[in-house]
CSV table of C-alpha atoms in Angstrom, one decimal:
chain,number,residue,atom,x,y,z
R,1,UNK,CA,10.0,6.7,-20.5
R,2,UNK,CA,10.6,10.3,-20.7
R,3,UNK,CA,8.0,13.2,-20.3
R,4,UNK,CA,8.1,16.3,-22.5
R,5,UNK,CA,7.3,19.5,-20.9
R,6,UNK,CA,5.7,22.3,-22.9
R,7,UNK,CA,6.1,25.5,-20.8
R,8,UNK,CA,3.5,28.2,-21.3
R,9,UNK,CA,5.0,31.8,-21.8
R,10,UNK,CA,8.2,31.1,-19.9
R,11,UNK,CA,11.4,29.5,-21.3
R,12,UNK,CA,13.4,26.9,-19.4
R,13,UNK,CA,16.8,25.5,-20.2
R,14,UNK,CA,15.8,21.8,-20.0
R,15,UNK,CA,13.2,19.2,-19.4
R,16,UNK,CA,13.6,16.1,-17.1
R,17,UNK,CA,12.5,12.5,-17.0
R,18,UNK,CA,9.3,11.2,-15.4
R,19,UNK,CA,11.3,9.9,-12.4
R,20,UNK,CA,13.3,13.2,-11.9
R,21,UNK,CA,10.7,15.6,-10.8
R,22,UNK,CA,9.9,18.9,-12.5
R,23,UNK,CA,11.7,21.0,-15.0
R,24,UNK,CA,14.4,23.6,-14.1
R,25,UNK,CA,13.1,26.3,-11.9
R,26,UNK,CA,12.8,29.7,-13.6
R,27,UNK,CA,13.1,33.1,-12.2
R,28,UNK,CA,9.2,33.5,-12.2
R,29,UNK,CA,7.5,32.8,-8.9
R,30,UNK,CA,5.5,30.1,-10.6
R,31,UNK,CA,4.8,28.8,-14.0
R,32,UNK,CA,2.5,26.9,-16.3
R,33,UNK,CA,3.3,23.8,-18.1
R,34,UNK,CA,1.6,20.9,-20.0
R,35,UNK,CA,2.5,17.2,-19.9
R,36,UNK,CA,2.2,14.9,-22.8
R,37,UNK,CA,0.2,12.0,-21.3
R,38,UNK,CA,1.8,8.5,-20.6
R,39,UNK,CA,1.1,5.7,-23.1
R,40,UNK,CA,-0.3,3.5,-20.5
R,41,UNK,CA,-4.1,3.3,-20.1
R,42,UNK,CA,-5.7,4.7,-17.0
R,43,UNK,CA,-8.9,2.9,-15.8
R,44,UNK,CA,-11.7,5.4,-15.0
R,45,UNK,CA,-15.0,4.7,-13.4
R,46,UNK,CA,-18.4,5.8,-14.9
R,47,UNK,CA,-19.6,8.9,-13.3
R,48,UNK,CA,-22.7,10.9,-12.7
R,49,UNK,CA,-23.6,14.4,-13.8
R,50,UNK,CA,-21.9,15.6,-10.6
R,51,UNK,CA,-18.9,13.3,-10.5
R,52,UNK,CA,-16.4,13.8,-13.2
R,53,UNK,CA,-13.3,11.7,-14.2
R,54,UNK,CA,-9.9,13.4,-14.6
R,55,UNK,CA,-10.1,13.2,-18.5
R,56,UNK,CA,-13.4,15.0,-18.3
R,57,UNK,CA,-12.0,17.7,-16.1
R,58,UNK,CA,-9.1,18.1,-18.3
R,59,UNK,CA,-11.3,18.6,-21.3
R,60,UNK,CA,-13.2,21.2,-19.5
R,61,UNK,CA,-10.0,23.1,-18.6
R,62,UNK,CA,-8.8,23.1,-22.1
R,63,UNK,CA,-11.8,25.1,-23.1
R,64,UNK,CA,-10.2,28.1,-21.3
R,65,UNK,CA,-13.6,29.5,-20.6
R,66,UNK,CA,-13.9,32.3,-18.1
R,67,UNK,CA,-17.0,30.5,-16.9
R,68,UNK,CA,-15.2,27.4,-15.8
R,69,UNK,CA,-13.3,27.5,-12.6
R,70,UNK,CA,-11.1,25.0,-10.8
R,71,UNK,CA,-10.9,24.8,-7.1
R,72,UNK,CA,-8.5,22.9,-4.7
R,73,UNK,CA,-10.6,21.7,-1.8
R,74,UNK,CA,-7.9,19.8,-0.1
R,75,UNK,CA,-7.9,19.7,3.7
R,76,UNK,CA,-6.3,17.4,6.3
R,77,UNK,CA,-6.9,16.6,9.9
R,78,UNK,CA,-4.6,18.9,12.2
R,79,UNK,CA,-3.7,15.7,13.9
R,80,UNK,CA,-3.2,12.8,11.5
R,81,UNK,CA,-0.9,9.9,10.5
R,82,UNK,CA,2.1,12.1,11.2
R,83,UNK,CA,1.3,14.5,14.1
R,84,UNK,CA,4.8,16.0,14.0
R,85,UNK,CA,4.4,17.1,10.4
R,86,UNK,CA,0.6,17.2,9.5
R,87,UNK,CA,-0.2,17.9,6.0
R,88,UNK,CA,-1.8,21.3,5.2
R,89,UNK,CA,-3.9,21.8,2.1
R,90,UNK,CA,-3.4,25.6,1.9
R,91,UNK,CA,0.4,25.2,2.5
R,92,UNK,CA,0.5,22.6,-0.4
R,93,UNK,CA,-1.5,24.8,-2.7
R,94,UNK,CA,0.9,27.7,-2.1
R,95,UNK,CA,4.0,25.4,-2.6
R,96,UNK,CA,2.5,23.8,-5.8
R,97,UNK,CA,2.0,22.2,-8.1
R,98,UNK,CA,-1.6,23.1,-8.7
R,99,UNK,CA,-4.0,23.1,-11.5
R,100,UNK,CA,-3.3,26.2,-13.6
R,101,UNK,CA,-5.5,29.3,-12.5
R,102,UNK,CA,-7.1,27.3,-9.8
R,103,UNK,CA,-8.2,28.7,-6.4
R,104,UNK,CA,-8.0,27.4,-3.0
R,105,UNK,CA,-11.2,26.9,-1.0
R,106,UNK,CA,-10.2,27.2,2.6
R,107,UNK,CA,-12.9,25.6,4.6
R,108,UNK,CA,-11.5,27.0,7.9
R,109,UNK,CA,-11.2,30.5,6.6
R,110,UNK,CA,-14.5,30.7,4.8
R,111,UNK,CA,-16.4,29.9,8.0
R,112,UNK,CA,-17.8,32.0,10.8
R,113,UNK,CA,-15.0,33.1,13.2
R,114,UNK,CA,-14.6,31.0,16.3
R,115,UNK,CA,-16.1,33.0,19.2
R,116,UNK,CA,-18.1,35.3,17.2
R,117,UNK,CA,-21.8,35.9,17.4
R,118,UNK,CA,-22.3,33.3,14.5
R,119,UNK,CA,-20.1,30.8,16.2
R,120,UNK,CA,-20.0,31.4,20.1
R,121,UNK,CA,-19.1,27.6,20.7
R,122,UNK,CA,-15.9,28.1,18.7
R,123,UNK,CA,-16.6,25.2,16.4
R,124,UNK,CA,-14.3,24.6,13.5
R,125,UNK,CA,-15.2,25.1,9.7
R,126,UNK,CA,-18.9,25.7,10.2
R,127,UNK,CA,-21.2,26.5,7.4
R,128,UNK,CA,-20.5,30.0,6.3
R,129,UNK,CA,-23.4,32.6,6.1
R,130,UNK,CA,-24.8,33.6,2.7
R,131,UNK,CA,-23.1,36.9,2.9
R,132,UNK,CA,-19.7,35.5,3.9
R,133,UNK,CA,-20.0,32.8,1.2
R,134,UNK,CA,-20.9,35.5,-1.5
R,135,UNK,CA,-18.0,37.5,-0.4
R,136,UNK,CA,-15.5,34.7,-0.8
R,137,UNK,CA,-17.1,34.0,-4.3
R,138,UNK,CA,-16.5,37.6,-5.2
R,139,UNK,CA,-13.0,37.4,-4.1
R,140,UNK,CA,-12.4,34.3,-6.3
R,141,UNK,CA,-14.0,36.1,-9.3
R,142,UNK,CA,-16.9,33.4,-9.3
R,143,UNK,CA,-20.3,34.4,-10.9
R,144,UNK,CA,-23.4,32.3,-10.2
R,145,UNK,CA,-23.3,31.0,-13.8
R,146,UNK,CA,-19.8,29.5,-13.4
R,147,UNK,CA,-19.1,25.8,-13.5
R,148,UNK,CA,-16.9,24.8,-10.6
R,149,UNK,CA,-14.6,21.7,-10.6
R,150,UNK,CA,-13.4,20.8,-7.0
R,151,UNK,CA,-10.3,18.6,-6.9
R,152,UNK,CA,-7.8,17.4,-4.3
R,153,UNK,CA,-4.2,16.3,-4.0
R,154,UNK,CA,-3.0,12.9,-3.6
R,155,UNK,CA,-4.5,10.8,-0.7
R,156,UNK,CA,-6.8,13.7,0.5
R,157,UNK,CA,-10.0,12.0,1.7
R,158,UNK,CA,-11.6,15.3,3.0
R,159,UNK,CA,-12.3,17.4,0.0
R,160,UNK,CA,-16.0,16.6,-0.1
R,161,UNK,CA,-16.5,19.4,2.4
R,162,UNK,CA,-15.6,22.1,0.1
R,163,UNK,CA,-17.7,20.5,-2.8
R,164,UNK,CA,-20.6,20.3,-0.3
R,165,UNK,CA,-20.2,23.9,0.8
R,166,UNK,CA,-20.2,25.2,-2.6
R,167,UNK,CA,-23.3,23.2,-3.5
R,168,UNK,CA,-25.0,24.0,-0.2
R,169,UNK,CA,-24.4,27.6,0.3
R,170,UNK,CA,-25.9,29.2,-2.8
R,171,UNK,CA,-24.1,28.1,-6.0
R,172,UNK,CA,-26.2,26.2,-8.4
R,173,UNK,CA,-25.7,22.5,-7.4
R,174,UNK,CA,-25.9,21.3,-10.9
R,175,UNK,CA,-22.8,23.6,-11.8
R,176,UNK,CA,-20.5,22.2,-9.1
R,177,UNK,CA,-18.5,19.1,-10.1
R,178,UNK,CA,-16.5,16.9,-7.9
R,179,UNK,CA,-13.3,15.5,-9.7
R,180,UNK,CA,-12.7,11.9,-9.2
R,181,UNK,CA,-9.0,11.4,-9.0
R,182,UNK,CA,-6.1,13.3,-7.6
R,183,UNK,CA,-3.8,16.0,-8.8
R,184,UNK,CA,-1.2,13.2,-9.6
R,185,UNK,CA,-3.6,11.4,-12.0
R,186,UNK,CA,-4.2,15.0,-13.5
R,187,UNK,CA,-0.5,15.3,-14.1
R,188,UNK,CA,-0.3,11.7,-15.5
R,189,UNK,CA,-3.0,12.5,-18.0
R,190,UNK,CA,-1.5,15.6,-19.2
R,191,UNK,CA,-3.5,18.2,-17.5
R,192,UNK,CA,-1.9,21.7,-17.3
R,193,UNK,CA,-0.2,22.6,-14.1
R,194,UNK,CA,1.4,25.5,-12.3
R,195,UNK,CA,4.5,24.8,-10.5
R,196,UNK,CA,6.4,26.8,-7.9
R,197,UNK,CA,5.8,28.9,-4.7
R,198,UNK,CA,3.0,31.5,-5.0
R,199,UNK,CA,4.0,34.9,-4.0
R,200,UNK,CA,2.3,36.4,-0.8
R,201,UNK,CA,0.6,39.0,-2.9
R,202,UNK,CA,-1.2,36.5,-5.2
R,203,UNK,CA,-4.8,37.4,-5.0
R,204,UNK,CA,-5.7,33.8,-4.5
R,205,UNK,CA,-4.1,33.7,-1.1
R,206,UNK,CA,-6.7,35.8,0.6
R,207,UNK,CA,-7.9,35.7,4.1
R,208,UNK,CA,-11.4,36.7,4.8
R,209,UNK,CA,-10.4,38.5,7.8
R,210,UNK,CA,-8.4,40.9,5.6
R,211,UNK,CA,-11.3,41.8,3.4
R,212,UNK,CA,-13.6,43.6,5.7
R,213,UNK,CA,-16.4,41.6,4.0
R,214,UNK,CA,-18.9,42.2,6.8
R,215,UNK,CA,-18.8,45.9,6.0
R,216,UNK,CA,-19.5,45.5,2.2
R,217,UNK,CA,-22.4,44.3,0.0
R,218,UNK,CA,-21.3,41.5,-2.1
R,219,UNK,CA,-22.1,41.4,-5.8
R,220,UNK,CA,-22.4,37.5,-5.9
R,221,UNK,CA,-26.1,36.5,-5.6
R,222,UNK,CA,-26.7,33.3,-3.9
R,223,UNK,CA,-29.6,31.2,-5.2
R,224,UNK,CA,-31.0,30.7,-1.6
R,225,UNK,CA,-30.0,30.9,2.0
R,226,UNK,CA,-30.2,27.2,2.3
R,227,UNK,CA,-30.3,27.5,6.1
R,228,UNK,CA,-32.0,23.9,6.2
R,229,UNK,CA,-28.9,22.0,4.8
R,230,UNK,CA,-27.4,21.8,8.5
R,231,UNK,CA,-29.0,21.0,11.8
R,232,UNK,CA,-28.0,22.1,15.2
R,233,UNK,CA,-27.6,20.2,18.5
R,234,UNK,CA,-31.1,20.9,19.7
R,235,UNK,CA,-32.5,19.6,16.4
R,236,UNK,CA,-30.4,16.5,16.9
R,237,UNK,CA,-31.6,16.2,20.6
R,238,UNK,CA,-35.2,16.3,19.4
R,239,UNK,CA,-34.5,13.4,17.1
R,240,UNK,CA,-32.9,11.3,19.8
R,241,UNK,CA,-35.9,12.0,22.2
R,242,UNK,CA,-38.4,11.0,19.5
R,243,UNK,CA,-36.6,7.6,19.4
R,244,UNK,CA,-38.7,5.2,16.9
R,245,UNK,CA,-41.2,8.1,16.2
R,246,UNK,CA,-38.5,10.2,14.6
R,247,UNK,CA,-38.7,11.0,10.9
R,248,UNK,CA,-35.0,10.9,10.5
R,249,UNK,CA,-32.0,8.8,11.1
R,250,UNK,CA,-28.6,10.0,12.1
R,251,UNK,CA,-25.5,8.5,10.4
R,252,UNK,CA,-22.0,8.8,11.8
R,253,UNK,CA,-18.9,8.8,9.4
R,254,UNK,CA,-16.4,8.2,12.1
R,255,UNK,CA,-14.6,4.9,12.4
R,256,UNK,CA,-16.2,1.9,14.1
R,257,UNK,CA,-13.8,2.1,17.0
R,258,UNK,CA,-14.6,5.7,17.7
R,259,UNK,CA,-18.2,5.0,17.1
R,260,UNK,CA,-18.5,2.5,20.0
R,261,UNK,CA,-16.1,4.4,22.1
R,262,UNK,CA,-13.1,1.8,22.2
R,263,UNK,CA,-10.8,4.0,20.0
R,264,UNK,CA,-9.7,7.4,21.3
R,265,UNK,CA,-10.8,10.7,19.8
R,266,UNK,CA,-8.1,12.7,17.9
R,267,UNK,CA,-9.3,15.9,19.6
R,268,UNK,CA,-8.7,16.3,23.4
R,269,UNK,CA,-11.5,16.6,25.8
R,270,UNK,CA,-14.2,14.6,23.9
R,271,UNK,CA,-16.1,11.7,25.4
R,272,UNK,CA,-16.2,8.5,23.4
R,273,UNK,CA,-19.1,6.8,21.9
R,274,UNK,CA,-22.0,7.8,19.7
R,275,UNK,CA,-25.4,9.5,19.5
R,276,UNK,CA,-28.2,7.2,20.7
R,277,UNK,CA,-30.0,5.4,17.8
R,278,UNK,CA,-27.4,6.6,15.3
R,279,UNK,CA,-26.0,4.3,12.5
R,280,UNK,CA,-22.3,3.9,11.7
R,281,UNK,CA,-21.0,4.1,8.2
R,282,UNK,CA,-17.3,5.0,8.2
R,283,UNK,CA,-16.8,7.3,5.4
R,284,UNK,CA,-13.6,5.4,4.3
R,285,UNK,CA,-15.8,2.4,3.4
R,286,UNK,CA,-17.4,4.5,0.5
R,287,UNK,CA,-14.0,5.3,-1.1
R,288,UNK,CA,-11.8,3.5,-3.4
R,289,UNK,CA,-9.2,1.8,-1.1
R,290,UNK,CA,-6.5,2.5,-3.8
R,291,UNK,CA,-7.4,6.2,-4.3
R,292,UNK,CA,-9.1,8.3,-1.6
R,293,UNK,CA,-10.0,11.0,-4.1
R,294,UNK,CA,-12.4,8.6,-5.7
R,295,UNK,CA,-15.6,7.0,-4.5
R,296,UNK,CA,-16.3,3.1,-5.0
R,297,UNK,CA,-18.8,2.4,-7.7
R,298,UNK,CA,-22.0,3.8,-6.6
R,299,UNK,CA,-23.6,0.3,-6.6
R,300,UNK,CA,-21.3,-0.7,-4.0
R,301,UNK,CA,-21.9,2.6,-2.0
R,302,UNK,CA,-25.6,1.9,-2.1
R,303,UNK,CA,-25.1,-1.5,-0.8
R,304,UNK,CA,-22.9,-0.3,2.1
R,305,UNK,CA,-25.7,2.3,3.3
R,306,UNK,CA,-28.4,-0.4,2.9
R,307,UNK,CA,-26.4,-2.9,4.9
R,308,UNK,CA,-25.8,-0.3,7.6
R,309,UNK,CA,-29.7,0.1,8.0
R,310,UNK,CA,-30.5,3.0,5.5
R,311,UNK,CA,-33.5,1.7,3.6
R,312,UNK,CA,-34.6,2.9,0.1
R,313,UNK,CA,-37.6,5.1,0.2
R,314,UNK,CA,-40.7,2.9,-0.6
R,315,UNK,CA,-43.6,4.5,-2.2
R,316,UNK,CA,-45.4,7.1,0.0
R,317,UNK,CA,-43.6,6.0,3.1
R,318,UNK,CA,-42.0,9.1,4.6
R,319,UNK,CA,-40.6,7.4,7.7
R,320,UNK,CA,-37.0,8.0,8.2
R,321,UNK,CA,-36.7,9.8,4.7
R,322,UNK,CA,-34.5,12.5,6.2
R,323,UNK,CA,-31.0,11.7,6.8
R,324,UNK,CA,-28.6,13.6,9.2
R,325,UNK,CA,-24.9,13.1,8.6
R,326,UNK,CA,-22.5,13.4,11.5
R,327,UNK,CA,-18.9,12.8,12.1
R,328,UNK,CA,-16.0,14.3,14.1
R,329,UNK,CA,-16.3,18.0,13.1
R,330,UNK,CA,-18.5,18.2,10.0
R,331,UNK,CA,-16.1,17.4,7.3
R,332,UNK,CA,-16.3,13.6,6.6
R,333,UNK,CA,-20.0,14.0,7.1
R,334,UNK,CA,-20.0,15.6,3.7
R,335,UNK,CA,-18.7,12.4,2.1
R,336,UNK,CA,-21.8,10.6,3.4
R,337,UNK,CA,-24.0,13.4,2.0
R,338,UNK,CA,-22.4,13.1,-1.3
R,339,UNK,CA,-22.5,9.3,-1.4
R,340,UNK,CA,-26.2,9.2,-0.3
R,341,UNK,CA,-27.2,11.5,-3.2
R,342,UNK,CA,-25.0,10.1,-5.8
R,343,UNK,CA,-26.0,6.5,-5.2
R,344,UNK,CA,-29.6,7.4,-5.3
R,345,UNK,CA,-30.8,6.5,-1.9
R,346,UNK,CA,-31.9,10.0,-1.0
R,347,UNK,CA,-32.3,13.3,-2.8
R,348,UNK,CA,-30.2,16.3,-1.8
R,349,UNK,CA,-33.2,18.0,-0.1
R,350,UNK,CA,-33.6,15.1,2.3
R,351,UNK,CA,-29.9,15.1,3.5
R,352,UNK,CA,-28.6,17.4,6.2
R,353,UNK,CA,-25.3,17.7,8.2
R,354,UNK,CA,-25.0,18.1,11.9
R,355,UNK,CA,-22.6,20.8,11.5
R,356,UNK,CA,-21.2,20.6,15.0
R,357,UNK,CA,-20.9,16.9,14.9
R,358,UNK,CA,-19.1,15.0,17.6
R,359,UNK,CA,-16.8,18.0,18.7
R,360,UNK,CA,-20.0,19.7,19.8
R,361,UNK,CA,-21.9,16.6,20.9
R,362,UNK,CA,-19.0,14.8,22.7
R,363,UNK,CA,-17.8,18.0,24.4
R,364,UNK,CA,-21.2,18.5,26.2
R,365,UNK,CA,-21.8,17.1,29.7
R,366,UNK,CA,-25.6,17.2,29.1
R,367,UNK,CA,-25.9,15.1,25.8
R,368,UNK,CA,-26.7,11.4,25.9
R,369,UNK,CA,-24.0,9.0,24.7
R,370,UNK,CA,-23.9,5.3,24.0
R,371,UNK,CA,-20.5,3.8,24.5
R,372,UNK,CA,-18.9,0.4,24.7
R,373,UNK,CA,-15.6,1.8,25.9
R,374,UNK,CA,-14.4,1.3,29.4
């Protein structure tokens, strides 16, 4: 089976088969092309108003509207399955391919600087302030009325944090969509791509530290400050100390081994175990085992949460209505937050993230820990 490439605005000398990679490189630093979709049928799951399929995202992209933006939210653990050559979402966006016209949302860069007054504990990818967030939106040319489609590259299970940040820092949550399916599926379905290395001067490759954003007044207007979407360690300690009287439950997204303290933490210097009285829902359990860029059907997601101990809200009962999502450093907790909302167990207003998560809790000598590890 051959794939016909239709290049946009740039002539190439030949096309290539489906198995042979991309078309011949041109002199341009990158180019656009469209694929004709393959004849085989791709199964897609039913989605909510916030979760969209690849075909739905492609249809939106084809509108060529200035009020529709695509954002690559890919991120990978600095220490992963291949510690000698870990994946890097920003580097992969630069090298391409990428959805044409897309921006990259760098959760490490659009965050308070480690060691600054806003981040004295030097914690990674913390929630940005309203001004920092608005400044990043200005740099990407995003207005409050734009609809944003957040996507990820193949096997990226961590893009929920970018989606959560966009919805929680001041953009209208109803205008932020999470694409179910990877960039590979986008290509297979005929979605328009850019291929090739982006030049250093490309405006999409900005760094917040180069923008002097703290000395300027952003034009982007956030909907609200949304400071209550995250909790700090003192608030979590208060929940722990209240024990059964607490009106919130803490849910940990880490693996079962890390949760009980029998598996090592990927970051050095952290104790093993979990926050007392917390529940464990490994975030990978919520994802399609064959495609980490998709959730399981929401009926299954809901059942997983309920079996873990998160009960549906019953009538006027407000006990444990609030959910605090935690993980290693605040990234995969976002997958829990999205899953809880999308499966209908909790509303967005009842879900928070412990932004420092285990990297903050486990590095402290004063926080209580439950561990089965020796």
